[in-house]
Coordinates of N, CA, C and O in Angstrom, one line a residue:
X30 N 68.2 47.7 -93.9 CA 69.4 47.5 -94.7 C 70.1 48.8 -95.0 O 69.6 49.6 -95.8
X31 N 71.4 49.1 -94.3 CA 72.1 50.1 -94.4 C 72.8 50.1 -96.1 O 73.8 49.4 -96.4
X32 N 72.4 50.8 -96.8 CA 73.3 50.8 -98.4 C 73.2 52.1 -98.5 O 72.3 52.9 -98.4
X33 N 75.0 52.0 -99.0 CA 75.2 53.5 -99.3 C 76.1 53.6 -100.5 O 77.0 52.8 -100.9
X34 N 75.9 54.6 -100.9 CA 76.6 54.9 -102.8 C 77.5 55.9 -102.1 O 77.2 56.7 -101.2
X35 N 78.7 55.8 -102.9 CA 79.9 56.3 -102.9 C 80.8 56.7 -103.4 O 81.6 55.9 -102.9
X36 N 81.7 57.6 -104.3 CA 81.5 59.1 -104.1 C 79.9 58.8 -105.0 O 79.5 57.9 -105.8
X37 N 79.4 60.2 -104.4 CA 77.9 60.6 -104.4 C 77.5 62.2 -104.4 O 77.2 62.9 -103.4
X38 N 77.7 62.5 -106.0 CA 77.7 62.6 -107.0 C 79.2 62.4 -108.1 O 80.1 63.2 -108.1
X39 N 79.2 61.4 -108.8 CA 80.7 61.1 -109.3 C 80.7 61.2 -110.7 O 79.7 61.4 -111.4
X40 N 82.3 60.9 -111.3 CA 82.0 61.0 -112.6 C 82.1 60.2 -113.6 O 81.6 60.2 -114.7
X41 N 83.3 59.0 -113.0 CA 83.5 57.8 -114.3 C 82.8 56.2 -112.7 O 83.1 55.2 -113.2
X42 N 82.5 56.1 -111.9 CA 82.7 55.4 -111.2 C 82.4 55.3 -109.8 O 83.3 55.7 -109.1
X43 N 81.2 54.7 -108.8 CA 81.1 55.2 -107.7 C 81.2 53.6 -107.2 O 81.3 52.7 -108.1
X44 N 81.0 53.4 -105.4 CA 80.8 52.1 -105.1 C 79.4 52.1 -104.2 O 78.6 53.0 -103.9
X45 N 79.4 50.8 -104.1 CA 77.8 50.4 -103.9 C 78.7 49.5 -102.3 O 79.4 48.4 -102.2
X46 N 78.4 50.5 -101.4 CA 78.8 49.2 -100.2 C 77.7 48.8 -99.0 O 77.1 49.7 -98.4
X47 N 77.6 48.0 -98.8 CA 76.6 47.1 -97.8 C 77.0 46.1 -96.6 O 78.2 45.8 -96.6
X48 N 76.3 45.6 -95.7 CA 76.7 44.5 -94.8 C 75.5 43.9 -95.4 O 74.5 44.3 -95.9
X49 N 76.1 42.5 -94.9 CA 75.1 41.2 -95.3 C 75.3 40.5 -94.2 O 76.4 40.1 -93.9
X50 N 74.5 40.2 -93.6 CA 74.5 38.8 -92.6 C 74.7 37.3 -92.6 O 75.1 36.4 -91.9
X51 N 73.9 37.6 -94.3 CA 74.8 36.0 -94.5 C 74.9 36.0 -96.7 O 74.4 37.0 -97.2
X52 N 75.3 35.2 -97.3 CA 75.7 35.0 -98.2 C 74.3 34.9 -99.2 O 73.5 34.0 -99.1
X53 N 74.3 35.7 -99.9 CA 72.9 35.9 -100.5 C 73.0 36.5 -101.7 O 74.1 37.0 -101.7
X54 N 72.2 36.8 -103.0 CA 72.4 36.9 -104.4 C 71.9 38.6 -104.3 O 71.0 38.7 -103.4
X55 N 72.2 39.6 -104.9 CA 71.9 40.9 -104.8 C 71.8 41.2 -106.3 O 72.7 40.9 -107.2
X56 N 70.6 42.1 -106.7 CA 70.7 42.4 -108.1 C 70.7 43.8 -108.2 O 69.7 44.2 -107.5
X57 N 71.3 44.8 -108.8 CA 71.5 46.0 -109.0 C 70.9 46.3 -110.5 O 71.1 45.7 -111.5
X58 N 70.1 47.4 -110.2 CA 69.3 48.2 -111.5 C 69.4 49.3 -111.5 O 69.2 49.8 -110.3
X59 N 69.9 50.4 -112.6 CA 69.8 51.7 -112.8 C 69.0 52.3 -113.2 O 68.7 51.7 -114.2
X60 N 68.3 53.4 -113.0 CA 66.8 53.5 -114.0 C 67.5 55.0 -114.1 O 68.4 55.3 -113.4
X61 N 66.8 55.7 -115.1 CA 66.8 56.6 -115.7 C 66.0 57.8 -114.8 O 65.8 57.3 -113.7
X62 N 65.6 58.9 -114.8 CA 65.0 60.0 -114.1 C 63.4 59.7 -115.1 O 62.5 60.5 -114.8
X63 N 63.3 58.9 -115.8 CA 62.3 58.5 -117.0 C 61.9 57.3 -116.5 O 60.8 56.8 -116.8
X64 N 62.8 56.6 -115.6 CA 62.2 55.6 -115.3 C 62.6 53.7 -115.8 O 62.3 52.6 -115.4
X65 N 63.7 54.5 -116.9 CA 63.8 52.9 -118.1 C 64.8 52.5 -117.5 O 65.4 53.3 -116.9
X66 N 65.1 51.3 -117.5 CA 66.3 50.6 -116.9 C 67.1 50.7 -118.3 O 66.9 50.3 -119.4
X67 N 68.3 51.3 -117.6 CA 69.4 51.4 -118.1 C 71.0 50.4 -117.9 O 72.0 50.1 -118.6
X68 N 70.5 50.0 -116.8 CA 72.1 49.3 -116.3 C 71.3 48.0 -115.6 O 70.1 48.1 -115.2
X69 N 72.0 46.5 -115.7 CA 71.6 45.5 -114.6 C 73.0 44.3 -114.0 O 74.0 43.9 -114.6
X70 N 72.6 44.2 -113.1 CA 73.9 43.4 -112.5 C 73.5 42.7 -111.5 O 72.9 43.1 -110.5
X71 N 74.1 41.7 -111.7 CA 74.0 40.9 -110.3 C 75.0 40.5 -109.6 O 75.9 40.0 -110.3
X72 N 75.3 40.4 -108.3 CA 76.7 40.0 -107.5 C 76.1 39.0 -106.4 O 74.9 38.8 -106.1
X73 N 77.1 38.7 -106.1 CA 76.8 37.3 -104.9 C 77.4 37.9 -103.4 O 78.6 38.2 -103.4
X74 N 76.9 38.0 -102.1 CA 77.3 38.9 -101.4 C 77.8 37.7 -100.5 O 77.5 36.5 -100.6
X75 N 78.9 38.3 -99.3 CA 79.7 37.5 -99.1 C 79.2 38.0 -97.4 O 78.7 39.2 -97.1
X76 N 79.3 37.0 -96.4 CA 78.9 37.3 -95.1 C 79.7 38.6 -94.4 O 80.8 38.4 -94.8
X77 N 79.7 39.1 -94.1 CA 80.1 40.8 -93.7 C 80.3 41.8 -94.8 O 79.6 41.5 -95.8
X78 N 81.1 42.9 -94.9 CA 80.6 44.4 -95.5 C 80.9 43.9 -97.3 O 81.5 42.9 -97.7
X79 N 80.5 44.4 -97.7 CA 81.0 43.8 -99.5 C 80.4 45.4 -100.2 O 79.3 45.9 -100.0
X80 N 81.5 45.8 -101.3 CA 81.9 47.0 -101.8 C 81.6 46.4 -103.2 O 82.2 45.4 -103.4
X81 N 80.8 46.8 -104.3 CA 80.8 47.1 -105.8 C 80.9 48.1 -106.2 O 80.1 49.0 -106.2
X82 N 82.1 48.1 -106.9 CA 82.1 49.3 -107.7 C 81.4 49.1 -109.3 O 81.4 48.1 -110.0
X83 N 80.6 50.6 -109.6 CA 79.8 50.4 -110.4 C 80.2 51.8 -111.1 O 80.4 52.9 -110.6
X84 N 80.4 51.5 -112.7 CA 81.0 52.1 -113.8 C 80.1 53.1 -114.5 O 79.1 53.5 -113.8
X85 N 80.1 53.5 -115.1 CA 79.6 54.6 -115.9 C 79.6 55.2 -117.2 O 79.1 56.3 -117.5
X86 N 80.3 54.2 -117.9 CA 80.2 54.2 -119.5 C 79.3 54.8 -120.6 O 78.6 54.1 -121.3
X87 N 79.3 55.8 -120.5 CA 78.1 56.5 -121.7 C 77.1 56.9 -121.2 O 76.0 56.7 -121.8
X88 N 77.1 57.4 -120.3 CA 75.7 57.6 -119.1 C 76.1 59.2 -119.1 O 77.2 59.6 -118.7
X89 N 75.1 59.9 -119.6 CA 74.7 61.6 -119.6 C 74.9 61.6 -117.9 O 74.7 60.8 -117.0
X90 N 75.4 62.8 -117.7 CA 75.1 63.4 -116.6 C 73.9 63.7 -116.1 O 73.1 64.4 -116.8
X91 N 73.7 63.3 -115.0 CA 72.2 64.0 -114.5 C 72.1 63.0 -112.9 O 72.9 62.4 -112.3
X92 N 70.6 63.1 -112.8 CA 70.1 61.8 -111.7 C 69.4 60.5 -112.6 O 68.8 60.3 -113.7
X93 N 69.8 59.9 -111.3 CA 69.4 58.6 -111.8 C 69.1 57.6 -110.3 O 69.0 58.1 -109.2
X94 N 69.0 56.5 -110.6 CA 68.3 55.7 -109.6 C 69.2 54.1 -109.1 O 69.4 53.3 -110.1
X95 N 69.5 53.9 -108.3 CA 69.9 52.6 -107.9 C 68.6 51.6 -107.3 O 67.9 52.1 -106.4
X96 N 68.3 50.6 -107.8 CA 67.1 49.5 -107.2 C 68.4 48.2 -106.7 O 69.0 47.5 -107.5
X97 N 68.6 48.0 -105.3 CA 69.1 46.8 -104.8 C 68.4 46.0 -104.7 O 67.5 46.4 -104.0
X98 N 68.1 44.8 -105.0 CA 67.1 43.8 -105.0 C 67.9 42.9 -104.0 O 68.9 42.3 -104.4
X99 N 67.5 42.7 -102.7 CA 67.9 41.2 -102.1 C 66.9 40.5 -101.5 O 66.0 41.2 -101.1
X100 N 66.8 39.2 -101.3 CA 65.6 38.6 -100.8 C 64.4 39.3 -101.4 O 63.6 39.6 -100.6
X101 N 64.2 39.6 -102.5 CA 63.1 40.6 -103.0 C 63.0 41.8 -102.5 O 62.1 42.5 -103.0
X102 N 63.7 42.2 -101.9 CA 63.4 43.5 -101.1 C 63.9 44.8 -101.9 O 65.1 44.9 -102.1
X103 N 62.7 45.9 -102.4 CA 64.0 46.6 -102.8 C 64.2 47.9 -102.3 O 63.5 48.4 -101.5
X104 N 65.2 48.3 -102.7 CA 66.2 49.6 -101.8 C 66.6 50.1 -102.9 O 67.3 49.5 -103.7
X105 N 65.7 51.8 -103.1 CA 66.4 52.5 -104.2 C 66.8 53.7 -103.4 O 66.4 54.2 -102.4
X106 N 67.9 54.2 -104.2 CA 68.4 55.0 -104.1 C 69.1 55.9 -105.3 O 69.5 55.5 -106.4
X107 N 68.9 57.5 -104.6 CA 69.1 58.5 -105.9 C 70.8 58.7 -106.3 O 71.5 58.3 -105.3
X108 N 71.5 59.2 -107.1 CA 72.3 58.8 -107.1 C 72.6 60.2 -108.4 O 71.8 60.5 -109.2
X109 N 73.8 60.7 -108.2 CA 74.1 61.6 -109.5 C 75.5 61.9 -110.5 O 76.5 62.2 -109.8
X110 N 75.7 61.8 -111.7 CA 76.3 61.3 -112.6 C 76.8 63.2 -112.8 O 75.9 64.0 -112.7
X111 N 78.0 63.6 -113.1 CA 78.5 65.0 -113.3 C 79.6 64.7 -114.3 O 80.0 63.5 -114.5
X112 N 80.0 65.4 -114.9 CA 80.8 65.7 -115.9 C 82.1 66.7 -115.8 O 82.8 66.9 -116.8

């Protein structure tokens, strides 16, 4: 599963874009460099490329973590937050 975060390292705002093969439920988790889940979301993916943009409201600068959950599968990715 190709997933990639976008701009990467950003400041109010990045996007989360993917292909999907077919129409399937995707859940998005943020963890902390600590580990805690900070952020959760879920979207409904649509058969070809599908773009979420994901916000950043009160989130310190630093690294942090993306967990894609589809079909159980998961896909993390590092991801960083600047000021």
């Amino acid at each position: 599963l190709n997933i990639s975060i976008f701009p990467n390292p950003f400041k109010t705002h990045t996007n989360l874009s993917l292909y999907s093969a077919s129409s399937e439920k995707m859940d998005i988790e943020i963890f902390s460099n600590l580990g805690k889940v900070i952020y959760t979301h879920q979207e409904y993916l649509k058969i070809g490329f599908n773009t979420v943009r994901i916000e950043s409201p009160g989130l310190s600068p630093g690294l942090y973590y993306m967990n894609v959950i589809i079909n159980g599968e998961n896909n993390l990715k590092p991801f960083t937050i600047v000021k």
